[in-house]
Coordinates of C-alpha atoms and ligand atoms in Angstrom, one line a residue:
Chain A
X1 CA -0.1 -0.3 -0.1
X2 CA 1.1 3.7 -1.1
X3 CA 2.4 5.4 2.2
X4 CA 0.1 8.4 0.6
X5 CA -2.9 6.6 0.9
X6 CA -2.6 5.8 5.0
X7 CA -1.1 9.3 5.2
X8 CA -4.4 11.0 3.5
X9 CA -6.7 8.9 5.8
X10 CA -5.1 10.1 8.9
X11 CA -4.7 13.6 7.8
X12 CA -9.1 13.4 6.6
X13 CA -9.3 11.5 9.6
X14 CA -7.8 14.4 11.6
X15 CA -9.8 16.7 9.8
X16 CA -12.9 16.1 10.2
X17 CA -11.9 15.2 13.7
X18 CA -11.6 19.2 14.4
X19 CA -15.3 19.5 13.9
X20 CA -16.7 16.4 15.1
X21 CA -14.7 16.8 18.8
X22 CA -16.8 20.2 19.2
X23 CA -19.8 18.1 19.0
X24 CA -19.1 15.6 21.3
X25 CA -18.2 18.2 23.6
X26 CA -21.3 20.1 23.0
X27 CA -23.2 16.6 23.8
X28 CA -21.0 16.5 26.9
X29 CA -18.8 13.2 25.5
X30 CA -15.8 14.6 27.1
X31 CA -13.4 11.8 25.8
X32 CA -11.0 14.0 23.8
X33 CA -10.9 17.4 24.2
X34 CA -8.9 20.4 23.1
X35 CA -7.2 21.5 20.1
X36 CA -4.1 21.3 18.4
X37 CA -2.3 23.8 21.1
X38 CA -3.4 21.2 23.6
X39 CA -5.3 18.1 23.7
X40 CA -6.1 15.1 25.8
X41 CA -7.5 11.6 24.7
X42 CA -9.0 9.6 27.5
X43 CA -6.7 10.9 30.5
X44 CA -3.6 11.0 27.9
X45 CA -2.7 14.6 27.8
X46 CA -0.7 16.2 25.2
X47 CA 0.5 19.5 23.6
X48 CA 2.5 21.3 21.5
X49 CA 5.9 21.5 22.8
X50 CA 6.1 25.0 21.2
X51 CA 2.9 26.4 23.1
X52 CA 4.3 24.7 26.1
X53 CA 8.2 26.0 26.4
X54 CA 6.9 29.6 25.5
X55 CA 4.4 29.4 28.4
X56 CA 7.2 28.2 30.6
X57 CA 9.7 31.1 29.8
X58 CA 7.0 33.5 30.0
X59 CA 5.9 32.7 33.0
X60 CA 8.3 31.1 34.5
X61 CA 6.7 28.2 36.0
X62 CA 7.0 24.1 34.9
X63 CA 4.2 22.3 36.0
X64 CA 4.0 18.3 36.5
X65 CA 0.8 18.3 34.1
X66 CA 2.7 20.7 31.8
X67 CA 5.6 18.3 31.7
X68 CA 3.1 15.2 30.9
X69 CA 1.7 16.9 28.0
X70 CA 5.0 16.8 26.7
X71 CA 5.7 13.1 26.7
X72 CA 4.1 11.7 24.0
X73 CA 4.7 14.6 21.1
X74 CA 8.4 14.4 22.2
X75 CA 8.8 10.6 22.3
X76 CA 7.1 10.7 18.9
X77 CA 9.4 13.6 17.0
X78 CA 12.1 11.2 18.7
X79 CA 10.7 8.1 16.9
X80 CA 8.9 9.1 13.8
X81 CA 10.5 12.7 13.0
X82 CA 8.2 15.4 12.0
X83 CA 4.9 13.1 11.1
X84 CA 2.6 15.6 13.1
X85 CA 3.3 17.7 9.9
X86 CA 2.8 15.3 7.0
X87 CA 0.3 13.2 8.6
X88 CA -1.9 15.1 10.7
X89 CA -1.4 18.9 10.4
X90 CA -4.8 20.5 9.1
X91 CA -3.0 23.3 7.4
X92 CA -0.6 20.8 5.6
X93 CA -3.6 19.0 4.3
X94 CA -4.7 22.4 3.2
X95 CA -1.8 23.2 1.3
X96 CA -1.6 19.9 -0.6
X97 CA -5.3 20.7 -1.7
X98 CA -4.6 23.9 -3.1
X99 CA -1.7 22.2 -5.1
X100 CA -4.1 19.7 -6.5
X101 CA -6.1 22.3 -6.9
X102 CA -3.5 24.4 -9.0
X103 CA -2.7 21.0 -11.1
X104 CA -6.3 20.9 -11.9
X105 CA -6.8 24.6 -13.0
X106 CA -3.2 24.1 -14.5
X107 CA -1.6 27.2 -12.6
X108 CA 2.0 26.6 -13.0
X109 CA 3.4 28.3 -9.9
X110 CA 7.3 27.6 -10.2
X111 CA 8.4 25.3 -7.1
X112 CA 11.9 26.4 -5.9
X113 CA 14.6 23.9 -8.1
X114 CA 16.3 21.5 -6.0
X115 CA 20.1 23.0 -5.2
X116 CA 22.6 21.8 -2.5
X117 CA 22.7 25.0 -1.1
X118 CA 19.3 25.8 -1.0
X119 CA 18.4 23.0 1.6
X120 CA 21.0 24.5 4.4
X121 CA 20.1 28.3 3.5
X122 CA 16.2 27.0 4.2
X123 CA 17.2 25.3 7.3
X124 CA 19.2 28.5 8.6
X125 CA 16.1 30.7 7.5
X126 CA 13.8 28.6 9.5
X127 CA 15.6 28.2 12.1
X128 CA 16.6 32.5 12.2
X129 CA 12.6 32.7 12.1
X130 CA 12.0 30.8 15.0
X131 CA 14.5 32.4 17.0
X132 CA 13.4 36.0 16.0
X133 CA 9.9 34.6 16.8
X134 CA 11.0 33.7 20.3
X135 CA 12.9 36.6 20.8
X136 CA 9.7 39.3 20.2
X137 CA 8.0 36.6 22.5
X138 CA 10.5 37.0 24.8
X139 CA 10.1 40.7 24.8
X140 CA 6.1 40.7 24.7
X141 CA 6.3 38.1 27.8
X142 CA 3.3 36.3 26.4
X143 CA 3.5 33.0 24.6
X144 CA 2.7 35.4 21.3
X145 CA 3.8 32.7 18.3
X146 CA 0.5 30.7 19.4
X147 CA -1.0 33.4 17.6
X148 CA 0.8 32.2 14.4
X149 CA 1.0 28.4 14.9
X150 CA -1.6 27.5 11.8
X151 CA -2.7 24.4 13.2
X152 CA -3.6 25.5 16.3
X153 CA -5.7 28.4 14.5
X154 CA -7.3 26.2 12.3
X155 CA -8.4 24.0 15.2
X156 CA -9.8 26.7 17.3
X157 CA -11.0 28.1 15.0
X158 CA -13.2 25.3 14.0
X159 CA -14.5 24.5 17.9
X160 CA -15.4 28.7 17.7
X161 CA -17.2 27.7 14.5
X162 CA -18.8 24.6 15.7
X163 CA -20.0 26.0 19.0
X164 CA -20.8 29.8 18.3
X165 CA -21.5 29.7 14.5
X166 CA -18.7 32.4 13.5
X167 CA -15.1 32.8 13.4
X168 CA -12.6 35.6 14.8
X169 CA -10.5 37.7 13.4
X170 CA -7.5 35.4 13.9
X171 CA -9.0 33.6 10.4
X172 CA -7.8 36.5 8.4
X173 CA -3.7 34.7 8.9
X174 CA -5.2 31.4 7.8
X175 CA -6.9 33.3 5.0
X176 CA -3.7 35.3 4.2
X177 CA -1.4 31.8 4.4
X178 CA -3.9 30.3 2.1
X179 CA -3.7 32.8 -0.7
X180 CA -0.2 33.5 -0.9
X181 CA 0.1 29.6 -1.3
X182 CA -1.4 29.8 -4.5
X183 CA 2.0 32.0 -5.6
X184 CA 4.3 30.6 -3.1
X185 CA 4.9 26.4 -2.9
X186 CA 4.4 25.5 0.6
X187 CA 6.3 28.7 1.8
X188 CA 4.6 28.6 4.9
X189 CA 5.6 25.7 6.1
X190 CA 9.1 25.4 4.3
X191 CA 10.3 28.9 5.2
X192 CA 8.3 30.2 8.4
X193 CA 5.8 28.0 10.5
X194 CA 7.9 28.4 14.2
X195 CA 5.7 24.9 15.2
X196 CA 7.0 23.0 12.6
X197 CA 10.4 24.3 13.2
X198 CA 10.5 23.7 16.6
X199 CA 9.5 20.0 15.7
X200 CA 12.1 19.4 13.6
X201 CA 14.8 21.0 16.1
X202 CA 13.1 18.0 18.6
X203 CA 13.6 15.8 15.3
X204 CA 16.9 16.1 15.2
X205 CA 18.2 12.9 16.1
X206 CA 15.4 10.6 14.6
X207 CA 15.3 7.2 14.2
X208 CA 13.1 6.8 11.3
X209 CA 14.2 8.7 8.5
X210 CA 14.7 8.0 4.8
X211 CA 17.7 6.3 3.4
X212 CA 18.7 4.9 -0.2
X213 CA 19.6 1.6 0.4
X214 CA 20.6 0.8 -2.9
X215 CA 23.6 2.1 -4.3
X216 CA 22.5 1.6 -8.1
X217 CA 19.7 4.0 -8.1
X218 CA 18.5 5.0 -11.8
X219 CA 19.4 8.3 -11.0
X220 CA 15.6 9.1 -12.7
X221 CA 15.6 12.3 -9.8
X222 CA 11.6 11.8 -9.1
X223 CA 12.4 11.8 -6.2
X224 CA 14.2 15.0 -5.9
X225 CA 10.8 16.4 -7.9
X226 CA 8.6 15.2 -5.8
X227 CA 9.5 16.4 -2.2
X228 CA 7.7 18.7 -0.9
X229 CA 10.2 20.1 1.1
X230 CA 12.7 20.7 -1.8
X231 CA 15.0 18.2 -0.4
X232 CA 17.0 15.6 -2.2
X233 CA 15.7 12.5 -0.1
X234 CA 18.7 10.7 -1.3
X235 CA 21.4 12.4 0.9
X236 CA 19.3 14.7 3.0
X237 CA 17.2 11.7 4.4
X238 CA 17.9 12.9 8.0
X239 CA 18.1 17.0 7.1
X240 CA 15.4 18.6 9.8
X241 CA 13.7 19.9 6.6
X242 CA 12.3 16.4 6.1
X243 CA 8.9 15.7 7.5
X244 CA 8.8 11.5 6.7
X245 CA 5.8 12.0 4.6
X246 CA 7.0 9.1 2.2
X247 CA 5.9 10.9 -0.8
X248 CA 9.2 10.2 -2.1
X249 CA 9.0 6.7 -0.9
X250 CA 5.9 5.9 -2.7
X251 CA 7.2 7.4 -6.2
X252 CA 10.9 5.9 -6.9
X253 CA 10.0 3.5 -9.4
X254 CA 13.2 1.1 -8.8
X255 CA 11.8 0.7 -5.7
X256 CA 9.4 -2.2 -7.5
X257 CA 12.3 -3.7 -8.5
X258 CA 14.8 -3.7 -5.6
X259 CA 14.0 -1.8 -2.0
X260 CA 16.2 1.4 -3.0
X261 CA 14.5 4.5 -1.0
X262 CA 13.3 3.6 1.7
X263 CA 12.2 4.6 5.3
X264 CA 14.8 3.0 8.1
X265 CA 15.0 3.1 11.6
Chain B
X1 CA -1.5 64.1 30.0
X2 CA 1.6 65.6 29.7
X3 CA 4.7 64.1 27.8
X4 CA 6.5 62.6 31.0
X5 CA 3.4 60.9 32.0
X6 CA 2.3 59.8 28.5
X7 CA 6.0 58.2 28.1
X8 CA 5.7 56.3 31.6
X9 CA 2.6 55.0 30.2
X10 CA 3.0 53.7 27.4
X11 CA 7.1 52.7 28.4
X12 CA 6.3 50.9 31.5
X13 CA 2.5 49.7 30.7
X14 CA 3.3 46.2 28.5
X15 CA 0.0 46.2 26.1
X16 CA 0.6 42.4 25.7
X17 CA -0.2 41.4 29.4
X18 CA -4.3 42.3 29.3
X19 CA -6.3 45.5 30.0
X20 CA -9.4 45.7 32.3
X21 CA -12.9 46.2 31.5
X22 CA -16.2 46.4 33.1
X23 CA -18.2 43.3 32.5
X24 CA -15.7 41.4 31.1
X25 CA -14.1 38.8 32.8
X26 CA -11.6 35.6 32.8
X27 CA -12.6 32.5 33.6
X28 CA -13.2 30.9 37.2
X29 CA -9.9 29.6 39.1
X30 CA -7.7 32.6 36.5
X31 CA -4.4 33.5 38.0
X32 CA -3.5 37.2 38.2
X33 CA -3.8 38.9 34.6
X34 CA -0.1 39.1 34.0
X35 CA 0.2 35.9 35.0
X36 CA -2.8 34.6 33.4
X37 CA -1.2 36.5 29.9
X38 CA 1.7 35.1 30.4
X39 CA 0.4 31.3 31.0
X40 CA -2.7 31.2 28.8
X41 CA -1.8 29.6 25.2
X42 CA -5.0 30.5 23.8
X43 CA -6.1 26.6 23.5
X44 CA -9.5 27.2 23.8
X45 CA -10.1 24.1 25.6
X46 CA -12.0 25.8 28.1
X47 CA -14.6 27.5 26.0
X48 CA -14.9 24.1 23.9
X49 CA -15.6 22.5 27.5
X50 CA -18.3 25.5 29.0
X51 CA -21.9 23.8 29.0
X52 CA -23.3 27.1 29.1
X53 CA -21.4 29.0 26.2
X54 CA -20.0 31.5 28.6
X55 CA -16.7 31.2 27.6
X56 CA -15.6 33.3 24.4
X57 CA -13.0 33.7 22.4
X58 CA -11.7 37.4 22.0
X59 CA -11.5 38.9 19.0
X60 CA -9.8 42.0 17.6
X61 CA -11.8 44.1 19.9
X62 CA -9.8 43.1 22.7
X63 CA -6.8 44.3 20.8
X64 CA -3.8 42.0 22.0
X65 CA -5.8 39.9 24.1
X66 CA -7.4 38.4 21.1
X67 CA -7.6 34.3 21.3
X68 CA -7.6 34.4 25.4
X69 CA -10.9 33.5 27.0
X70 CA -13.4 35.8 28.1
X71 CA -16.5 36.0 29.6
X72 CA -19.0 38.9 29.3
X73 CA -21.8 38.4 32.0
X74 CA -24.5 41.0 30.5
X75 CA -24.5 38.2 27.2
X76 CA -23.8 35.3 29.1
X77 CA -22.9 34.6 32.8
X78 CA -20.7 31.8 34.6
X79 CA -23.1 29.1 36.1
X80 CA -20.1 27.9 38.3
X81 CA -20.1 24.5 36.8
X82 CA -16.3 24.2 37.2
X83 CA -15.6 22.6 34.4
X84 CA -13.0 25.0 33.0
X85 CA -10.5 25.2 35.7
X86 CA -9.8 21.5 35.3
X87 CA -9.0 21.2 31.9
X88 CA -6.6 24.0 31.0
X89 CA -3.1 22.7 30.3
X90 CA -0.5 25.3 31.7
X91 CA -2.6 26.2 35.0
X92 CA -4.0 30.0 33.7
X93 CA -6.6 28.6 35.3
X94 CA -6.2 26.6 38.5
X95 CA -6.2 23.1 37.7
X96 CA -7.5 22.2 41.6
X97 CA -10.7 24.6 41.9
X98 CA -13.3 23.0 42.5
X99 CA -15.5 25.1 44.9
X100 CA -17.8 27.6 43.0
X101 CA -17.7 29.3 46.2
X102 CA -13.5 30.1 46.1
X103 CA -14.0 31.4 42.5
X104 CA -12.8 34.7 42.5
X105 CA -13.1 36.4 39.0
X106 CA -14.6 40.0 39.8
X107 CA -17.4 42.2 42.6
X108 CA -20.7 42.9 41.2
X109 CA -21.7 46.3 41.9
X110 CA -24.9 47.8 42.0
X111 CA -25.1 51.4 40.8
X112 CA -27.7 52.9 43.6
X113 CA -29.1 55.5 40.8
X114 CA -30.1 52.6 38.5
X115 CA -31.5 49.9 40.6
X116 CA -35.2 49.6 40.6
X117 CA -35.5 48.9 44.1
X118 CA -33.2 52.1 45.2
X119 CA -35.4 54.1 43.4
X120 CA -38.7 53.1 44.6
X121 CA -37.2 53.2 48.3
X122 CA -35.9 56.9 47.3
X123 CA -39.6 57.5 46.2
X124 CA -41.0 56.0 49.1
X125 CA -39.0 58.1 51.5
X126 CA -39.0 61.8 49.8
X127 CA -42.5 60.9 48.3
X128 CA -41.6 62.1 45.2
X129 CA -43.3 59.9 42.3
X130 CA -41.3 59.6 39.0
X131 CA -43.4 56.2 37.5
X132 CA -40.2 54.5 37.7
X133 CA -39.9 53.1 40.8
X134 CA -40.7 49.1 40.7
X135 CA -39.5 46.5 43.2
X136 CA -37.5 44.4 40.9
X137 CA -34.9 42.6 43.6
X138 CA -34.2 39.8 40.4
X139 CA -30.4 39.7 41.3
X140 CA -30.8 38.7 44.9
X141 CA -33.3 35.8 43.6
X142 CA -30.8 34.8 40.9
X143 CA -27.6 35.1 42.8
X144 CA -26.2 31.4 43.4
X145 CA -25.0 32.9 47.0
X146 CA -28.5 34.5 48.2
X147 CA -28.1 35.9 51.1
X148 CA -24.1 35.3 51.4
X149 CA -23.2 37.6 48.2
X150 CA -26.0 39.4 48.2
X151 CA -27.9 40.7 51.3
X152 CA -31.3 42.9 51.4
X153 CA -30.9 45.8 53.7
X154 CA -34.0 47.4 54.9
X155 CA -35.9 44.2 53.2
X156 CA -35.4 45.7 49.8
X157 CA -32.2 47.0 49.3
X158 CA -30.1 44.5 47.2
X159 CA -26.5 44.9 48.8
X160 CA -23.2 43.4 47.3
X161 CA -21.0 41.6 49.9
X162 CA -17.3 40.4 50.2
X163 CA -18.8 36.5 49.0
X164 CA -19.6 37.7 45.9
X165 CA -17.5 35.5 43.4
X166 CA -18.6 37.8 40.7
X167 CA -19.9 35.5 38.4
X168 CA -22.6 37.7 37.1
X169 CA -25.6 36.1 37.2
X170 CA -26.5 39.2 38.4
X171 CA -25.8 41.1 35.9
X172 CA -27.2 39.0 33.1
X173 CA -30.6 39.2 34.3
X174 CA -30.6 42.3 35.8
X175 CA -32.9 44.0 34.0
X176 CA -32.0 47.9 33.8
X177 CA -29.9 48.9 30.9
X178 CA -27.9 51.9 31.5
X179 CA -25.1 53.7 29.2
X180 CA -22.4 51.9 30.5
X181 CA -23.9 48.1 31.1
X182 CA -26.3 47.4 33.8
X183 CA -27.8 48.8 36.9
X184 CA -25.5 46.3 38.6
X185 CA -21.9 45.0 36.8
X186 CA -18.9 43.2 38.1
X187 CA -15.7 44.4 38.4
X188 CA -12.8 41.5 37.5
X189 CA -10.4 41.0 40.1
X190 CA -7.3 43.2 39.4
X191 CA -9.1 46.2 38.0
X192 CA -10.4 47.9 41.3
X193 CA -12.9 50.2 41.4
X194 CA -12.4 53.3 40.3
X195 CA -14.8 55.0 42.4
X196 CA -12.5 53.8 45.2
X197 CA -9.1 54.1 43.8
X198 CA -6.1 56.2 45.2
X199 CA -8.4 57.2 48.5
X200 CA -5.4 57.3 50.8
X201 CA -3.2 59.1 47.9
X202 CA -6.2 61.5 47.4
X203 CA -6.9 62.1 51.1
X204 CA -2.9 62.2 51.9
X205 CA -2.8 65.2 48.9
X206 CA -6.1 67.2 50.4
X207 CA -3.9 67.5 53.8
X208 CA -1.1 68.3 52.3
X209 CA -2.9 70.9 50.3
X210 CA -4.4 72.7 53.3
X211 CA -1.9 72.6 56.1
X212 CA -3.5 75.4 58.2
X213 CA -6.7 73.8 58.1
X214 CA -5.2 70.7 59.1
X215 CA -3.0 71.4 61.4
X216 CA -4.1 69.8 64.5
X217 CA -4.0 66.7 62.5
X218 CA -1.4 64.3 63.7
X219 CA 1.0 62.4 61.7
X220 CA 4.1 60.4 61.8
X221 CA 6.1 60.2 64.9
X222 CA 3.9 63.0 66.5
X223 CA 1.1 60.3 65.7
X224 CA 3.1 57.1 67.1
X225 CA 3.6 59.1 70.2
X226 CA 0.5 60.7 71.2
X227 CA -1.1 57.0 70.1
X228 CA 1.5 55.7 72.8
X229 CA 0.7 58.6 75.5
X230 CA -2.8 56.9 75.3
X231 CA -3.7 55.2 78.8
X232 CA -5.8 52.4 80.0
X233 CA -5.6 54.0 83.9
X234 CA -7.8 57.3 84.5
X235 CA -10.4 59.2 83.3
X236 CA -12.4 57.1 80.8
X237 CA -13.7 59.4 77.3
X238 CA -17.3 59.7 76.9
X239 CA -18.6 58.2 74.0
X240 CA -22.3 58.9 72.7
X241 CA -24.3 55.8 72.2
X242 CA -27.7 55.6 70.7
X243 CA -28.4 52.0 72.5
X244 CA -28.2 51.3 75.7
X245 CA -24.5 50.0 77.0
X246 CA -24.1 47.8 80.2
X247 CA -21.9 49.7 82.7
X248 CA -21.1 46.7 84.3
X249 CA -20.2 42.9 83.2
X250 CA -22.5 40.3 85.7
X251 CA -20.1 38.3 88.1
X252 CA -17.3 41.2 87.4
X253 CA -15.9 43.9 90.0
X254 CA -15.8 47.2 88.4
X255 CA -12.0 47.6 89.1
X256 CA -12.1 51.0 90.9
X257 CA -8.6 52.6 91.0
Ligands
LIG1 S1 5.1 23.1 9.3 FE1 3.4 23.9 11.0 S2 1.8 24.3 9.5 FE2 3.6 23.5 7.9 S3 2.6 21.1 8.2 FE3 4.0 21.7 10.1 S4 2.9 21.7 11.9 FE4 1.7 22.6 10.2
LIG2 S1 -17.6 27.2 35.8 FE1 -18.6 26.5 34.2 S2 -20.2 27.9 33.5 FE2 -18.6 29.1 34.5 S3 -17.2 29.5 33.2 FE3 -16.2 27.4 33.7 S4 -17.4 26.2 32.3 FE4 -18.4 27.7 31.5
LIG3 S1 -7.7 26.3 29.0 FE1 -6.1 27.8 29.8 S2 -5.0 28.0 28.5 FE2 -6.5 27.4 27.2 S3 -7.1 29.1 26.5 FE3 -8.7 28.8 28.7 S4 -7.0 29.8 30.0 FE4 -6.0 29.6 27.9
LIG4 S1 -31.0 43.3 39.2 FE1 -30.9 45.3 38.7 S2 -32.7 46.9 39.1 FE2 -33.8 44.4 40.3 S3 -32.4 45.0 42.4 FE3 -31.0 43.7 41.5 S4 -29.8 46.2 40.9 FE4 -31.4 46.4 41.0
LIG5 S1 -23.8 39.2 43.5 FE1 -24.0 36.8 42.7 S2 -25.1 36.3 41.4 FE2 -24.1 38.6 41.1 S3 -21.6 38.0 40.6 FE3 -21.4 38.2 42.9 S4 -21.8 35.9 43.5 FE4 -22.4 36.2 41.0

């Protein structure tokens, strides 16, 4: 089975979940409660590590429940890398939808060409933006970056929409991103998103990565062309930019004959 | 406002850490506004869990507080079900708060000019009939802590006591709308009542401004000296009481010295 099939099913389930969970909560079924800033499933608490980091820095407090909500997300990232982004984040699904719309309408935007420097540059830029964001957040003294956490904003707006039937001004941010997305391919996820950058920092040394296991591949370069993060899966598999989406593994034609480009622990 | 004051205001007040408004409350268990703003990650879980839709997500009107939870009691008050403090992931709402009577998100203040009961009482007293008078007592009847948070003075005048938790139910139900709110409003904790603010400061300014008039008011060391000189012996000061006092206590000998 293609990785993409699994990925799309999880993504859609999570996306629908954003709307179903508030309905359940209105019916006072509190099994799952929360948004993508922080969510409880049963009595397992999970939270966006960056949101918790900001709250800790701003308030100089670190409580047991904050710590408890970090355990599962951090473990997930340490093992599987940034699968939050590729398998669950609602914004990522939106960008992929935009991409397919663009293909249908035959709108061509030039996807950034892969080059050796680009990966390094992109990573520097992302981490730089994260640091800058944390700096501004430090000055303001409140968890300010949550206002530009795309998954968090989308899920909390979904909640407000379901519960009250309106959305608040924060939605303007998402709409802006979506409009820009038509012109700049996945620019938010590749260059800016602080949530994603922080996750990739945690996943710097992750277990699961893409690796070229067969030295004699046919060098068709289709993996490079397909990579949404514009890196070279054949050698950058362990880069912080990779979000383990598996698109390259899916597309590699040589995999049909011998294992060539594979996920490896 | 002169330049210095304006500079002081803009530089020393952190606009990110919140500002207060009447009839705009944080959910129960909220920490002090400053700490609340540091801890709240705007996750909306308190909003999600509230069965009465009391908590709203702050919109653009709340400026930099956008995304944080607020209760607007004129619209919908908090019914003290205590579901929200528990779910807060960062402790911006005190997770261990379960008792409604320990909530302290504000204090209700009744405006005596607008309250129907007060108007009724005044008209009874003065005999001037305006036609507005009515006995309402709604706030007294709806308050979850009737006879504790709101007591009736003279059987008709509603008075808020220290036990008020600030839930705002009285505000939601009060029938009198005024230009700024209702006849009863909740002042959020931390805001202070503007009418009482700076009382001691203003008083000391008055004393300083007219030293001649207040020259026999003692201050500082002199006041302490005077107080130390007060003796429990000797001639007792005469006070006037408008009630009967016992001159002796049964079983005790009066100490004549
Ligand atoms: S980088 Fe940010 S917006 Fe993009 S998929 Fe990851 S969390 Fe979502
Ligand atoms: S105590 Fe209950 S009614 Fe009040 S704000 Fe919290 S959840 Fe809503
Ligand atoms: S649950 Fe806590 S952190 Fe989340 S929005 Fe409410 S007060 Fe803020
Ligand atoms: S509900 Fe309003 S008008 Fe009625 S008694 Fe209370 S404060 Fe007065
Ligand atoms: S007086 Fe009663 S109803 Fe009004 S805010 Fe206080 S506790 Fe709530």
